[in-house]
mmCIF file of C-alpha atoms and ligand atoms in Angstrom:
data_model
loop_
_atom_site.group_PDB
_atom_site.id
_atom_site.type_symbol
_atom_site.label_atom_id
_atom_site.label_comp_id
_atom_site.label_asym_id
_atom_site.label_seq_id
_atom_site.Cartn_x
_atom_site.Cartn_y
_atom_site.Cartn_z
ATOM 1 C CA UNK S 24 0.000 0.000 0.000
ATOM 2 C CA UNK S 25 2.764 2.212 -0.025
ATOM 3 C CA UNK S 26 1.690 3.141 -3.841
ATOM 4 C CA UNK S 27 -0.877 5.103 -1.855
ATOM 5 C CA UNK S 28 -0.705 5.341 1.487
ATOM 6 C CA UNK S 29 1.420 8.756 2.313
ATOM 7 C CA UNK S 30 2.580 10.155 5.470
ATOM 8 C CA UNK S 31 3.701 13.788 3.489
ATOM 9 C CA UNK S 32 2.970 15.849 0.573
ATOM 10 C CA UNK S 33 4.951 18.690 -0.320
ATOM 11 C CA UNK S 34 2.414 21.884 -2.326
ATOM 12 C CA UNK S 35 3.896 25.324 -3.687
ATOM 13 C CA UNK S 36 1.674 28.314 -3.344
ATOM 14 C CA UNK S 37 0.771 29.284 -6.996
ATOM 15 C CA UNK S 38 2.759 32.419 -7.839
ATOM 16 C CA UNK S 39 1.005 35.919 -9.200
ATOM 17 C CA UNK S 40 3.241 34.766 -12.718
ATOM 18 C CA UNK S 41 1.626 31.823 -12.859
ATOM 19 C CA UNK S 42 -0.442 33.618 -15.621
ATOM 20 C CA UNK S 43 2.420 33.081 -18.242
ATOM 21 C CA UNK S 44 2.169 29.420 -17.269
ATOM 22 C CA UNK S 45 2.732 27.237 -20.382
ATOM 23 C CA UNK S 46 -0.299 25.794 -21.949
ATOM 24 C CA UNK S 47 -0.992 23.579 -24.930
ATOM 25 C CA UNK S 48 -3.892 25.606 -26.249
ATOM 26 C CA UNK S 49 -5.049 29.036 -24.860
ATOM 27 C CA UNK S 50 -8.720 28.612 -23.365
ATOM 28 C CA UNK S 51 -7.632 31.963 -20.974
ATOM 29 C CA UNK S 52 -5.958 33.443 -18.569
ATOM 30 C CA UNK S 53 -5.883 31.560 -15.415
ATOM 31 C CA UNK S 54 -7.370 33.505 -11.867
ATOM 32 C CA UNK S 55 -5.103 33.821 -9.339
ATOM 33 C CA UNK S 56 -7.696 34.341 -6.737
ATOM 34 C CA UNK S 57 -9.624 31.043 -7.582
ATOM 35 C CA UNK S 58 -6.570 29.415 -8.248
ATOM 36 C CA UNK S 59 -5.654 29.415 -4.965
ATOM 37 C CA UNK S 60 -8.950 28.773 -3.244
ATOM 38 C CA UNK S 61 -9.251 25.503 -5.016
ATOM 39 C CA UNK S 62 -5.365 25.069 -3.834
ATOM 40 C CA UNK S 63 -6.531 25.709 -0.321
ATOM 41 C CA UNK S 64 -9.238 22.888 -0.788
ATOM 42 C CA UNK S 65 -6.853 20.408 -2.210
ATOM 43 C CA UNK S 66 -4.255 20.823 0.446
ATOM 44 C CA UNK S 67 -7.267 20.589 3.181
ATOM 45 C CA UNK S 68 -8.370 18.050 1.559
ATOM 46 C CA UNK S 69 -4.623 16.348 1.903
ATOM 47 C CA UNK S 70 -4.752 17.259 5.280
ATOM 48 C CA UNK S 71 -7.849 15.605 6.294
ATOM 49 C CA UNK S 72 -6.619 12.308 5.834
ATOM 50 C CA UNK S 73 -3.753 12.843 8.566
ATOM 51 C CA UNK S 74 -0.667 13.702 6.519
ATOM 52 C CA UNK S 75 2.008 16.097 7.088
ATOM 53 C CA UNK S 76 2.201 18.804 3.986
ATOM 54 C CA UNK S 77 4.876 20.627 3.706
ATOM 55 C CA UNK S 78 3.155 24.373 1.828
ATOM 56 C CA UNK S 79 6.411 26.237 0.071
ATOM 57 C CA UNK S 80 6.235 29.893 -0.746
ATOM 58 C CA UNK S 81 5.482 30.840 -4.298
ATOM 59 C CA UNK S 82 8.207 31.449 -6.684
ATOM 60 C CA UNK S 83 7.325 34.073 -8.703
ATOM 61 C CA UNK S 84 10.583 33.106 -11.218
ATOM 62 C CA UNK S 85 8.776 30.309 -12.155
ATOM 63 C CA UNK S 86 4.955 30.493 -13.581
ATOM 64 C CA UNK S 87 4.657 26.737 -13.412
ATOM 65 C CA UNK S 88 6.089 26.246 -10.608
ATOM 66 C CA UNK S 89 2.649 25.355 -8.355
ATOM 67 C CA UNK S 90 2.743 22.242 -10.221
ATOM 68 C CA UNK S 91 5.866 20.401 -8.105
ATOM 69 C CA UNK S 92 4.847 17.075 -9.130
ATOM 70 C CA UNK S 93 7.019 17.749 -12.083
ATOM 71 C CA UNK S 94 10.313 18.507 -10.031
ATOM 72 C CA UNK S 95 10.730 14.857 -8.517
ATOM 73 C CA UNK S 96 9.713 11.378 -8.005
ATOM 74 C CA UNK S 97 9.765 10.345 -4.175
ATOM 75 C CA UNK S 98 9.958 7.014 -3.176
ATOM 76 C CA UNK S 99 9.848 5.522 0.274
ATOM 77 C CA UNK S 100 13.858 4.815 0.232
ATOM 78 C CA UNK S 101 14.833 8.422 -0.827
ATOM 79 C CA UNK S 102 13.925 10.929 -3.861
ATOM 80 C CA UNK S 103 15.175 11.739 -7.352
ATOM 81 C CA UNK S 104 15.217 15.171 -8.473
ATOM 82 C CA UNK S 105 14.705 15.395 -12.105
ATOM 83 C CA UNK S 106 15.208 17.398 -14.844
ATOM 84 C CA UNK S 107 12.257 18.627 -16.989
ATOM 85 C CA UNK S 108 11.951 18.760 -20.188
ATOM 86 C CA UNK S 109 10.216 22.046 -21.142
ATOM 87 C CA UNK S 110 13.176 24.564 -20.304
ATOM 88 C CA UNK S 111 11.441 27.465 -18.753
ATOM 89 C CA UNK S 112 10.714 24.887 -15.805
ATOM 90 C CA UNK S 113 14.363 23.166 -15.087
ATOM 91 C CA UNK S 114 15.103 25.502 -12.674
ATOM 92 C CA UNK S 115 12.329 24.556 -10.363
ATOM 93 C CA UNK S 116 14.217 20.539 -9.519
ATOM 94 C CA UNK S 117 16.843 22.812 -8.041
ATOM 95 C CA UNK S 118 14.455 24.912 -6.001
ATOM 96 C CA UNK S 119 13.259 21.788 -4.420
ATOM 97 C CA UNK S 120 15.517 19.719 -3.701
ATOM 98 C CA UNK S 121 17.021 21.270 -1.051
ATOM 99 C CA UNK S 122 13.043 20.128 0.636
ATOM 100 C CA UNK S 123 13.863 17.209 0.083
ATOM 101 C CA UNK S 124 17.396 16.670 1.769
ATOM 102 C CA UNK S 125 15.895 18.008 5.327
ATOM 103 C CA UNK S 126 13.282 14.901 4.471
ATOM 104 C CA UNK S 127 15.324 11.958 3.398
ATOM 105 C CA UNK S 128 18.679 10.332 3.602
ATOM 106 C CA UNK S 129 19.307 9.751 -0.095
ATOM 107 C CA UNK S 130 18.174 12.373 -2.688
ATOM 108 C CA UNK S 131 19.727 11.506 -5.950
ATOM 109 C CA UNK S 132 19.996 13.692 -9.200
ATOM 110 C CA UNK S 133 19.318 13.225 -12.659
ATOM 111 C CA UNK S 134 22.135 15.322 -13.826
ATOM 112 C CA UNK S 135 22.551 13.865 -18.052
ATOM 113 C CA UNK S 136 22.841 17.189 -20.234
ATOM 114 C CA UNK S 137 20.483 14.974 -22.592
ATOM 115 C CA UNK S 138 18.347 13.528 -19.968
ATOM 116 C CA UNK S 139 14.661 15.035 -19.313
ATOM 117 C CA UNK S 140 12.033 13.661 -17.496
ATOM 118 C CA UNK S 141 9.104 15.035 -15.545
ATOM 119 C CA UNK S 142 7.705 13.607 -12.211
ATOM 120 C CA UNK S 143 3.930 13.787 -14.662
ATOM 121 C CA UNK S 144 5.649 10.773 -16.627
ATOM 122 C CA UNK S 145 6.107 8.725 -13.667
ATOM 123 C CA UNK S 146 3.424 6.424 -12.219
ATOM 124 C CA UNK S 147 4.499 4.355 -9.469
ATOM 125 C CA UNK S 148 2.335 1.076 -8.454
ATOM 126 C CA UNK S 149 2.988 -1.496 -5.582
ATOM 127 C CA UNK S 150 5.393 -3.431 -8.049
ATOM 128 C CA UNK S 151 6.617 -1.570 -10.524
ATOM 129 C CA UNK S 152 7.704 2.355 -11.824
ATOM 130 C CA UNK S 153 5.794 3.348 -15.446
ATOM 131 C CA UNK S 154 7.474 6.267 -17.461
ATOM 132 C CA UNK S 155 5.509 7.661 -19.840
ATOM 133 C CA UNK S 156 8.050 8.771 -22.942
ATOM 134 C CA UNK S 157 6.487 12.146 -24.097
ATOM 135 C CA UNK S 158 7.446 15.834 -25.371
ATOM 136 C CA UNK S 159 8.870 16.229 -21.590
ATOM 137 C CA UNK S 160 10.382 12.835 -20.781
ATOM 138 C CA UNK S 161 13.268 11.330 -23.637
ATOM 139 C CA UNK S 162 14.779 7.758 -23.307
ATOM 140 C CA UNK S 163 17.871 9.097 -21.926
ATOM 141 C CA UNK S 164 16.107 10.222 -18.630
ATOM 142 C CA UNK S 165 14.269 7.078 -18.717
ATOM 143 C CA UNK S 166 17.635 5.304 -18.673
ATOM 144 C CA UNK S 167 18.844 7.171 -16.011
ATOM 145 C CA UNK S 168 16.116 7.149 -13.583
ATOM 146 C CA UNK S 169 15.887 2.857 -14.042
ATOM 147 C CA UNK S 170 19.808 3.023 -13.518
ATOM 148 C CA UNK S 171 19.064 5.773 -10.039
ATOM 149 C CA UNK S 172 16.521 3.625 -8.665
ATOM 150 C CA UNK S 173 17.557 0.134 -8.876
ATOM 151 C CA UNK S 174 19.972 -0.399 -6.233
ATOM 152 C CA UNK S 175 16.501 0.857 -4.039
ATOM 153 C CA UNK S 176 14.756 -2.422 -5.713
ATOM 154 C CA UNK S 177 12.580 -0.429 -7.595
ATOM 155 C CA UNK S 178 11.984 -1.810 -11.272
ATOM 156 C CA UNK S 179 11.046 1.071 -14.121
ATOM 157 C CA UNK S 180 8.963 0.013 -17.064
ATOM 158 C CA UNK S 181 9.220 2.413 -20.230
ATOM 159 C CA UNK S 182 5.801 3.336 -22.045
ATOM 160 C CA UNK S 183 4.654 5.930 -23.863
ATOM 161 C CA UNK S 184 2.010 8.561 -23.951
ATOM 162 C CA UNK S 185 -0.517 9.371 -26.364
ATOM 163 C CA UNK S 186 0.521 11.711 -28.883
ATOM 164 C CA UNK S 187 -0.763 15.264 -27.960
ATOM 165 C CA UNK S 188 -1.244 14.366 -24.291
ATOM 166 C CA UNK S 189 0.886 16.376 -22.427
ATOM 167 C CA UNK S 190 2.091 13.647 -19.469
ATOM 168 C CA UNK S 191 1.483 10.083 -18.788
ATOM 169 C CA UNK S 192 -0.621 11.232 -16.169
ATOM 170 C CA UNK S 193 -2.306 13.406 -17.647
ATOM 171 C CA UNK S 194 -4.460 10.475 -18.935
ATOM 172 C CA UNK S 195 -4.545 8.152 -15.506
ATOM 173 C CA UNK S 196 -3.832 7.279 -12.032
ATOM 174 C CA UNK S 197 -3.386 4.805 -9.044
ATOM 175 C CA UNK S 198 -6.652 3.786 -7.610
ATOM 176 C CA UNK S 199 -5.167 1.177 -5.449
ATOM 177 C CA UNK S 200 -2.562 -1.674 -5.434
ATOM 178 C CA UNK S 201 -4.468 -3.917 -8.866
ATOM 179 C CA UNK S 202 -6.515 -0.832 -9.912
ATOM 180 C CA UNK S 203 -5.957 2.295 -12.251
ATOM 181 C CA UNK S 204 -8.254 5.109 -13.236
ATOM 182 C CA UNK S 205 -7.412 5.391 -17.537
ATOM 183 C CA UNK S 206 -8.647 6.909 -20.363
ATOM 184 C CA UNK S 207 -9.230 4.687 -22.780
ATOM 185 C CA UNK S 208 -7.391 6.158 -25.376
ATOM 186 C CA UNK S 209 -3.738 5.237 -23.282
ATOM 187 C CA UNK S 210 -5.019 1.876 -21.970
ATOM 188 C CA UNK S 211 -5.563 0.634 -25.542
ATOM 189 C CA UNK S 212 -1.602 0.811 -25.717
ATOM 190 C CA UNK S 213 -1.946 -2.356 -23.747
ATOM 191 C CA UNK S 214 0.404 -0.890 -21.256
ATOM 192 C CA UNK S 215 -2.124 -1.797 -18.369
ATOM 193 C CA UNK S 216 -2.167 -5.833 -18.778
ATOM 194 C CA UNK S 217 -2.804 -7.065 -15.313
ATOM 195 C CA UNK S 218 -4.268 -4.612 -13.583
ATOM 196 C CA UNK S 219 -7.943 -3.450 -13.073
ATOM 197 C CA UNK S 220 -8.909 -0.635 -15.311
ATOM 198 C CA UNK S 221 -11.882 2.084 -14.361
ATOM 199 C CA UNK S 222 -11.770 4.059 -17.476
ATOM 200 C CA UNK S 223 -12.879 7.406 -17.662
ATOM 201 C CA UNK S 224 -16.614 8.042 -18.817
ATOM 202 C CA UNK S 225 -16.204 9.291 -23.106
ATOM 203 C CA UNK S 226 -15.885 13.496 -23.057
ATOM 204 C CA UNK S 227 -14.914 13.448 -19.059
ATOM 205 C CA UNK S 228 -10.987 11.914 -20.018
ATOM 206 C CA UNK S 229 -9.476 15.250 -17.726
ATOM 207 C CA UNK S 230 -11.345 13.469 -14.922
ATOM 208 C CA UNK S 231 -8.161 10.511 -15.486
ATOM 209 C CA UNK S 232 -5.620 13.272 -13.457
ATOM 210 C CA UNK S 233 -7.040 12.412 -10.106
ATOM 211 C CA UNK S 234 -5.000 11.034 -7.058
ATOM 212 C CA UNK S 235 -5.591 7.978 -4.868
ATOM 213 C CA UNK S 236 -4.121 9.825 -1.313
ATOM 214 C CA UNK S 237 -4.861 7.620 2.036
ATOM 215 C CA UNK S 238 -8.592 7.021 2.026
ATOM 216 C CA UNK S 239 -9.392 9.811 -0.393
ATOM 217 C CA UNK S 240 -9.333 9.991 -4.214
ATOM 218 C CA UNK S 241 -9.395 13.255 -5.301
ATOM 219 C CA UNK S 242 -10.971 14.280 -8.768
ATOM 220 C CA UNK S 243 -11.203 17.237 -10.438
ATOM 221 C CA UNK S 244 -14.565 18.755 -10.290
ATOM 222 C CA UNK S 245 -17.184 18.053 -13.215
ATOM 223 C CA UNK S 246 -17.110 15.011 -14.340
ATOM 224 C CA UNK S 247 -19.982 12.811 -12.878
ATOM 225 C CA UNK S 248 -20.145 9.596 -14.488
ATOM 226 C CA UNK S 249 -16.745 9.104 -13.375
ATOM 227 C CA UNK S 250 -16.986 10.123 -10.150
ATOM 228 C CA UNK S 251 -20.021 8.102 -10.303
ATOM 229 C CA UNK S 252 -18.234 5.317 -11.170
ATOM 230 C CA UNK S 253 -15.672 5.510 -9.165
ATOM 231 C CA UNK S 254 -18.093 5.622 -5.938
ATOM 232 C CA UNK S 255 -19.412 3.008 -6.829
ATOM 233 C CA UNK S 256 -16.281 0.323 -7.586
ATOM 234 C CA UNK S 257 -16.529 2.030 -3.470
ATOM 235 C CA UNK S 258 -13.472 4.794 -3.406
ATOM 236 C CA UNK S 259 -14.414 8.023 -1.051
ATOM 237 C CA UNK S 260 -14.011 10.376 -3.245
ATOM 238 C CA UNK S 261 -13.424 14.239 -2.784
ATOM 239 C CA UNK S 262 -14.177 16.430 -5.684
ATOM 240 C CA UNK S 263 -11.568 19.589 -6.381
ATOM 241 C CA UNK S 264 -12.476 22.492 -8.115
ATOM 242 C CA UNK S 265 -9.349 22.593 -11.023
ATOM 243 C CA UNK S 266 -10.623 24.994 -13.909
ATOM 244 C CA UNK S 267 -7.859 27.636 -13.146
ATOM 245 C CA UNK S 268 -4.925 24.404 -13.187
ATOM 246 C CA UNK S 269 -7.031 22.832 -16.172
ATOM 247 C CA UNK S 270 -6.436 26.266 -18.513
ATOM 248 C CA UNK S 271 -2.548 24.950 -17.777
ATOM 249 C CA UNK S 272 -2.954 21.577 -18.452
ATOM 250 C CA UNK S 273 -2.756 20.847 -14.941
ATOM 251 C CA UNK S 274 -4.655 18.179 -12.622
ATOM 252 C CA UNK S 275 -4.268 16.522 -9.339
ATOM 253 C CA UNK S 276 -0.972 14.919 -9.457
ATOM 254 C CA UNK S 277 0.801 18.026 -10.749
ATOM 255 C CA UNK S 278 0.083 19.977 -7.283
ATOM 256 C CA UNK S 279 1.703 17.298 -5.020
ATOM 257 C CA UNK S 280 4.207 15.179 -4.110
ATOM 258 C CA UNK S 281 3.478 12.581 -1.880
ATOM 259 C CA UNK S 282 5.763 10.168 -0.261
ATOM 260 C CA UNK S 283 6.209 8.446 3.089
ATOM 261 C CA UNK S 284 10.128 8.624 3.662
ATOM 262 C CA UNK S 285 11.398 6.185 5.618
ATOM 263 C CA UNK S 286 14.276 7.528 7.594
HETATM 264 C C1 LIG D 308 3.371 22.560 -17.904
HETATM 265 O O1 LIG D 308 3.038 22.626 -19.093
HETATM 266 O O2 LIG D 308 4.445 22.105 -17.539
HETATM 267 C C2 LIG D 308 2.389 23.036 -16.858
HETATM 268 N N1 LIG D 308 1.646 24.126 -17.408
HETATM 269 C C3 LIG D 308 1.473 21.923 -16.404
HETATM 270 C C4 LIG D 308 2.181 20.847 -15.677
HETATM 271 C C5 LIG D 308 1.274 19.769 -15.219
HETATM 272 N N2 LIG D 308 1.978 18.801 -14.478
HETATM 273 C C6 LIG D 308 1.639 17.523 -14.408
HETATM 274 O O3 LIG D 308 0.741 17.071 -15.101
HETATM 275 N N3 LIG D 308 2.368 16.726 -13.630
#
């Protein structure tokens, strides 16, 4: 249960710049003051279930920077900062790792000039580590990641993202240790053989960036049949109000990180 079951989450307050956030297509300018009420509600939310979260000051430098997810993948034996692929964000791994070295024992680096990958590639199950190859994540920081995180006996398995979908979680997420929430349009890739799908209702596929924390699954707000469907495979969950996030292709995952470190 560790795929799930958290003792931390680190947040970053969204940042006044996070108007010049990059986005895929331009459905409008984000609000800062809604933005951060539905932040407040996600991080209560978070809180609820008994975890510790860790809420970092905003940093104006970087627009996209509310969306820490992207900076690292934490696992219970330590955490790997990585290096994202879209270059306006690389500076933001820096800005958090030093978080993370207070928090764990090991913190290792992806440091390859030609390696990129972003923490919205990564989906991490009870037995294995999936990396999404996309526009943000190459083979090279695939390759480094499997090599970071084997001696922690942590196995990576490489697959790739639909084309136009901005991160492998974009389109899914952990619902528990044999069960992912997927769109159907990345589970027809095969790259879910052996576990339980719940696939997003047609039209509601944004609903797929949702997070399994504790007892809670949080969703993004408006999408019914899934949440609908996912109350009634019996998850608790807690809908988030995400349009401000959603105009930056953003979801659930992006605003966390949630491990349980164990030293
Ligand atoms: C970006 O394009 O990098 C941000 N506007 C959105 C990042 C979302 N992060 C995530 O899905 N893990």
């Amino acid at each position: 249960m560790r795929s799930y079951r958290f003792t931390h989450a680190i947040t970053r307050r969204p940042a006044a710049s996070i108007l010049q956030g990059l986005r895929a297509v331009d459905t409008g300018s984000p609000s800062l003051p809604l933005m951060q009420s539905h932040h407040a509600d996600y991080i209560s939310a978070l809180h609820g279930t008994g975890a510790k979260i860790i809420e970092l000051d905003a940093l104006g430098a970087y627009p996209d920077s509310v969306f820490v997810e992207d900076t690292a993948l934490c696992l219970p034996e330590g955490a790997v900062v990585m290096r994202p692929g879209a270059p306006s964000r690389l500076g933001e791994a820096a800005e958090m790792a030093p978080h993370l070295i207070a928090l764990y024992d090991e913190v290792r680096h992806i440091t390859g000039s030609d390696s990129f990958i972003e923490g919205g590639d990564i989906l991490t199950t009870e037995t294995e580590i999936l990396v999404g190859r996309s526009a943000r994540t190459n083979g090279q920081g695939i390759a480094e990641l499997t090599r970071l995180v084997a001696s922690w006996g942590h196995k990576v398995r490489e697959v790739f993202t639909p084309p136009g979908v901005l991160h492998f979680k974009t389109d899914c997420s952990l619902l528990d240790a044999e069960t992912i929430l997927s769109t159907r349009r990345l589970a027809a890739s095969g790259c879910f053989a052996g576990y339980k799908v719940i696939f997003t209702a047609d039209g509601e596929e944004a609903a797929a960036n949702s997070i399994r924390f504790n007892d809670l699954v949080l969703a993004p707000k408006g999408f019914p049949r899934t949440r609908d469907a996912l109350d009634q495979a019996g998850y608790t969950v807690r809908e988030i109000g995400n349009s401000e996030c959603a105009k930056l292709d953003g979801g659930m995952s992006c605003l966390s990180l949630r491990f349980s470190p164990r030293s």
